[in-house]
Coordinates of C-alpha atoms in Angstrom, one line a residue:
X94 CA -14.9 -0.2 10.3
X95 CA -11.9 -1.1 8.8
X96 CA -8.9 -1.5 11.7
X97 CA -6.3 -3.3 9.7
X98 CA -4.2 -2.3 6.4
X99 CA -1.6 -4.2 4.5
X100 CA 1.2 -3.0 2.8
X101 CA 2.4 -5.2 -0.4
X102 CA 6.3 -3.9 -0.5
X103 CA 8.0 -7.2 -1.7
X104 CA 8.7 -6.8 -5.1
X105 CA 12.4 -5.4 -7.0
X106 CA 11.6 -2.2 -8.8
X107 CA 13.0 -3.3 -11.4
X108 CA 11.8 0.1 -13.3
X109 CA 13.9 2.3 -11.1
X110 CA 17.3 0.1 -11.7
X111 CA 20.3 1.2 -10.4
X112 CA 18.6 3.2 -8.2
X113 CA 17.2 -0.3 -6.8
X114 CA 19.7 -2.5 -6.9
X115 CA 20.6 -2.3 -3.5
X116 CA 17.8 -0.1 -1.9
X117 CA 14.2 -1.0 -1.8
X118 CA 12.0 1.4 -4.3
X119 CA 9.9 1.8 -1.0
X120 CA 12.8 3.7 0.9
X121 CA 13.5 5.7 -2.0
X122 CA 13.0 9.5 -0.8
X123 CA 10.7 12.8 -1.4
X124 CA 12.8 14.8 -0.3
X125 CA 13.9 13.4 3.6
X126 CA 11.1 10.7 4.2
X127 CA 11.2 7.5 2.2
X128 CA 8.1 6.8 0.0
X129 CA 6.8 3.8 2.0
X130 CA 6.8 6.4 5.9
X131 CA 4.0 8.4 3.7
X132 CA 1.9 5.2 2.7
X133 CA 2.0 4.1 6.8
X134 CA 1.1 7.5 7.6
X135 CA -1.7 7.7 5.2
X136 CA -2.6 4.2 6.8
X137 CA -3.0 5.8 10.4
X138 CA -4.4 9.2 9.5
X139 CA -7.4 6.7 8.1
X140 CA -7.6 5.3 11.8
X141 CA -5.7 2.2 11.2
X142 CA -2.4 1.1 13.4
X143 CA -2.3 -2.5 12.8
X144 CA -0.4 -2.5 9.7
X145 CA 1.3 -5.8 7.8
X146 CA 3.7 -5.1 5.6
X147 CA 4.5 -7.9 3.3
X148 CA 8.4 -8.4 2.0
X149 CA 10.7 -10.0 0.2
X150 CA 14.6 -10.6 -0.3
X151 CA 16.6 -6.9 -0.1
X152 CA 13.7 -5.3 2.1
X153 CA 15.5 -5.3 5.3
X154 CA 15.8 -1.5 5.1
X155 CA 12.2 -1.5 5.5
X156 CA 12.2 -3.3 8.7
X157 CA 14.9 -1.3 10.5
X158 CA 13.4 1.8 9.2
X159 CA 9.8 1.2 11.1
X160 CA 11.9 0.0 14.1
X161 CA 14.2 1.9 16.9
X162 CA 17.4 2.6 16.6
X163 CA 18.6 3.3 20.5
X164 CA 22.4 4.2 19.2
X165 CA 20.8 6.8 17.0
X166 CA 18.6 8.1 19.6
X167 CA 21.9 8.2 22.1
X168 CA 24.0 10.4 19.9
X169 CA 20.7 12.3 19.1
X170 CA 20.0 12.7 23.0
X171 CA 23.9 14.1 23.9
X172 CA 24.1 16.2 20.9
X173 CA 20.8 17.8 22.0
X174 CA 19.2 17.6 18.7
X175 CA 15.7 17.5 20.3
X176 CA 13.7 17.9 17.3
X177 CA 15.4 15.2 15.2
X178 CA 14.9 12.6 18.0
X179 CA 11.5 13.3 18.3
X180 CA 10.8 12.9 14.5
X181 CA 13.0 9.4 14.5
X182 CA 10.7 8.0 17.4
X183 CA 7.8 8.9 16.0
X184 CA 8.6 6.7 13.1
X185 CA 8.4 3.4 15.4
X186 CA 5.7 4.7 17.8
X187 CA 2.2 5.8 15.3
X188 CA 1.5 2.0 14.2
X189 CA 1.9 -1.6 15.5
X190 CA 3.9 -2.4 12.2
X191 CA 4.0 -6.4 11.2
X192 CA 6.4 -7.9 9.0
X193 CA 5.8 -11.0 7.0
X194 CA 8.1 -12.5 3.9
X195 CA 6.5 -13.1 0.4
X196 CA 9.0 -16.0 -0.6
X197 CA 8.3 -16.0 -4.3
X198 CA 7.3 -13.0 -6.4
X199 CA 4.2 -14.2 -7.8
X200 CA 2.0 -10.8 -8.0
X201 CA -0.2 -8.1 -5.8
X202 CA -2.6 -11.3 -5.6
X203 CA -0.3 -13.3 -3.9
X204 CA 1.3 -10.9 -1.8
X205 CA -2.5 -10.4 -0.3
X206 CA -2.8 -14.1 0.2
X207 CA 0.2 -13.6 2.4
X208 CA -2.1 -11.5 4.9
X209 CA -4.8 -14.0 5.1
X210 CA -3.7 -15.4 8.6
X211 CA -2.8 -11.7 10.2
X212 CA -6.1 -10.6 9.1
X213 CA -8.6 -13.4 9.6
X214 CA -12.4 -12.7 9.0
X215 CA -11.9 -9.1 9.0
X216 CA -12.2 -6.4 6.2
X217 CA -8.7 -4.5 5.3
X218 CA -6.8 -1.8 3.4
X219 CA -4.7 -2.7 0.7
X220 CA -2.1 0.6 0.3
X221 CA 0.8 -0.1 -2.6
X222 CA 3.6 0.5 -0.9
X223 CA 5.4 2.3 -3.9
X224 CA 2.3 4.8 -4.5
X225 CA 1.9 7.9 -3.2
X226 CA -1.7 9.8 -3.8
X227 CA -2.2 13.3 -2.8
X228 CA -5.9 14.1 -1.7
X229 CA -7.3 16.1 1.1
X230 CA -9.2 13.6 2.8
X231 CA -7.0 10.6 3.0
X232 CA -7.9 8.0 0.2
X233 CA -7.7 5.1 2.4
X234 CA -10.3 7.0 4.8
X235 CA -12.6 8.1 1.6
X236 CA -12.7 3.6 0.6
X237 CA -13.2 3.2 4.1
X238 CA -16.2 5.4 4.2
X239 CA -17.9 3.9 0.9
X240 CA -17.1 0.1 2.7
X241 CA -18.9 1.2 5.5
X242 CA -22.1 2.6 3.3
X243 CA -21.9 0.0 1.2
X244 CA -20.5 -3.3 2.9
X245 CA -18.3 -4.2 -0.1
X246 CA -15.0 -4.5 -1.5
X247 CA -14.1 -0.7 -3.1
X248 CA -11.4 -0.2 -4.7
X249 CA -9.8 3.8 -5.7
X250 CA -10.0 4.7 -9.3
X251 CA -8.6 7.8 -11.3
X252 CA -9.5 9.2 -14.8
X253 CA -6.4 9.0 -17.0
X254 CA -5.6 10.0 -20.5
X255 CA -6.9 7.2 -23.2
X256 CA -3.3 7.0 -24.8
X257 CA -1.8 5.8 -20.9
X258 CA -4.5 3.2 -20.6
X259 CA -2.5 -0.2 -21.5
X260 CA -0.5 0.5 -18.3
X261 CA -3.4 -0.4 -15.9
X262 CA -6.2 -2.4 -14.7
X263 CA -9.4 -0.6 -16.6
X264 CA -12.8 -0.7 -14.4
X265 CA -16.4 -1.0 -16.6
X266 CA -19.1 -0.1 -14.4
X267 CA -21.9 2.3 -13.9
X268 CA -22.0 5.6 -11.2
X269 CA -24.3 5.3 -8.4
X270 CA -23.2 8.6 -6.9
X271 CA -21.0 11.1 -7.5
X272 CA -17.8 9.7 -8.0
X273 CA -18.4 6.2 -6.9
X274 CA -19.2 2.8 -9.3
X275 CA -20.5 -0.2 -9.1
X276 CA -18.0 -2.3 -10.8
X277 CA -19.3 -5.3 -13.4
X278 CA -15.9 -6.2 -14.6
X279 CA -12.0 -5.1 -15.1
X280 CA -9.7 -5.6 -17.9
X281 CA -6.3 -5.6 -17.4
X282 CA -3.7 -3.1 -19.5
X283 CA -6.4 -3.5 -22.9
X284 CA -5.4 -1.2 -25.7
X285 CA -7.4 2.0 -25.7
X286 CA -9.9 0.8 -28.3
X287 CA -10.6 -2.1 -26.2
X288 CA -11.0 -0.6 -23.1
X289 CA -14.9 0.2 -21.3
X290 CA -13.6 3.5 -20.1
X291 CA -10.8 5.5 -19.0
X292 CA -11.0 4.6 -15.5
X293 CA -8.1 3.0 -13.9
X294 CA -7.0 1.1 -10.6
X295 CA -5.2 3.3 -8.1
X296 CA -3.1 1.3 -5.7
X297 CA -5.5 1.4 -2.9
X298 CA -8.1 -1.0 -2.4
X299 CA -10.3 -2.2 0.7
X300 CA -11.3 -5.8 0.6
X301 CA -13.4 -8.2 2.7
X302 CA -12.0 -11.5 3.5
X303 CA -13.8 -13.3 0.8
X304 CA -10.8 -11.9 -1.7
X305 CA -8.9 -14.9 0.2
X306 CA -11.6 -17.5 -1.6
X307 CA -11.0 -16.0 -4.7
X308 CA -7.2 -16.1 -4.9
X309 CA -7.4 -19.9 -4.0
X310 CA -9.1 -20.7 -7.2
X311 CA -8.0 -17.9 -9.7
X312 CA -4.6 -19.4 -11.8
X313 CA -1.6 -17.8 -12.2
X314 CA -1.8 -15.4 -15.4
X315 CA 1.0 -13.3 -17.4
X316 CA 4.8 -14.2 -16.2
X317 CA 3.2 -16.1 -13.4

């Protein structure tokens, strides 16, 4: 049963500049609900509310957007906007949200490292906190389910177009059931004539606290 998710939401955007500059890519909006409320919600609709959300220098919005905002609410309450002071509250009331600060921007792996005391010996959700995915089940639930078949880490993959494949982290493997692999080895961003398939890391992962051994040992790769 996985009960805890973290949230990696640290880093600058840097591929949305200006937009970015000032506002966290996570609080960028679809529409009235910034990206990151989605990712938390996904979180809970998979049964977990104990959620760690790891961040870095600029992220403040992020803070006071999972938290309450009473002066709001006030001006909410006397104008008798019911339904909008519902919906605020509801934003700080469907998780126990956790905040903790990534000091240096040294990659997803060290952003996860960051988790390692909140979530102990326990198994967890990774969720990107810039990456939406649109499934009918929730994909955090659907990794949950194969950890709980399978007792391992899973992580969610998607089949892309060859020609997009040096933008990711490529999975070889072989299918045990539909839809589901087990993994012998990923390559990060090859070229499309070096990569074993055209299966791709999706920004969610479930891990079990072993992860934490690995990142002690691995060394720091491309920019760090």
């Amino acid at each position: 049963m996985i009960r805890k998710a973290v949230i990696p939401a640290a880093g600058f955007g840097t591929r949305f500049l200006p937009a970015t500059k000032s506002q966290p890519k996570e609080m960028l909006p679809i529409v009235d609900t910034p990206v990151i409320q989605y990712v938390v919600e996904e979180a809970v609709a998979s049964g977990i509310t104990d959620i760690l959300i790891i961040i870095g220098k600029g992220k403040r919005a992020i803070e006071e957007h999972f938290d309450r905002n009473f002066y709001l609410e006030a001006q909410l309450a006397e104008q008798g906007k019911k339904k909008e002071l519902e919906r605020i509250r509801k934003i700080s009331e469907m998780a126990d949200i956790h905040f903790v600060w990534q000091k240096e921007l040294k990659g997803l792996g060290d952003a996860v490292n960051c988790a390692k005391l909140h979530v102990g010996d326990q198994p967890f959700a990774v969720l990107l906190g810039d990456t939406l995915i649109s499934s009918g089940s929730p994909a955090t639930k659907q990794l949950a389910e194969v950890y709980d078949r399978y007792g391992g880490s899973v992580v969610l993959i998607q089949e892309i177009d060859r020609e997009k494949i040096s933008r990711y982290g490529v999975i070889s493997g072989e299918e045990i059931e539909p839809g589901v692999y087990k993994l012998d080895g990923l390559v990060e961003k090859p070229s499309p004539a070096e990569a074993p398939s055209n299966l791709v890391v999706a920004g969610r992962y479930v891990f079990t606290p072993e992860i934490f051994d690995c990142l002690a040992k691995i060394q720091p790769g491309k920019g760090g």
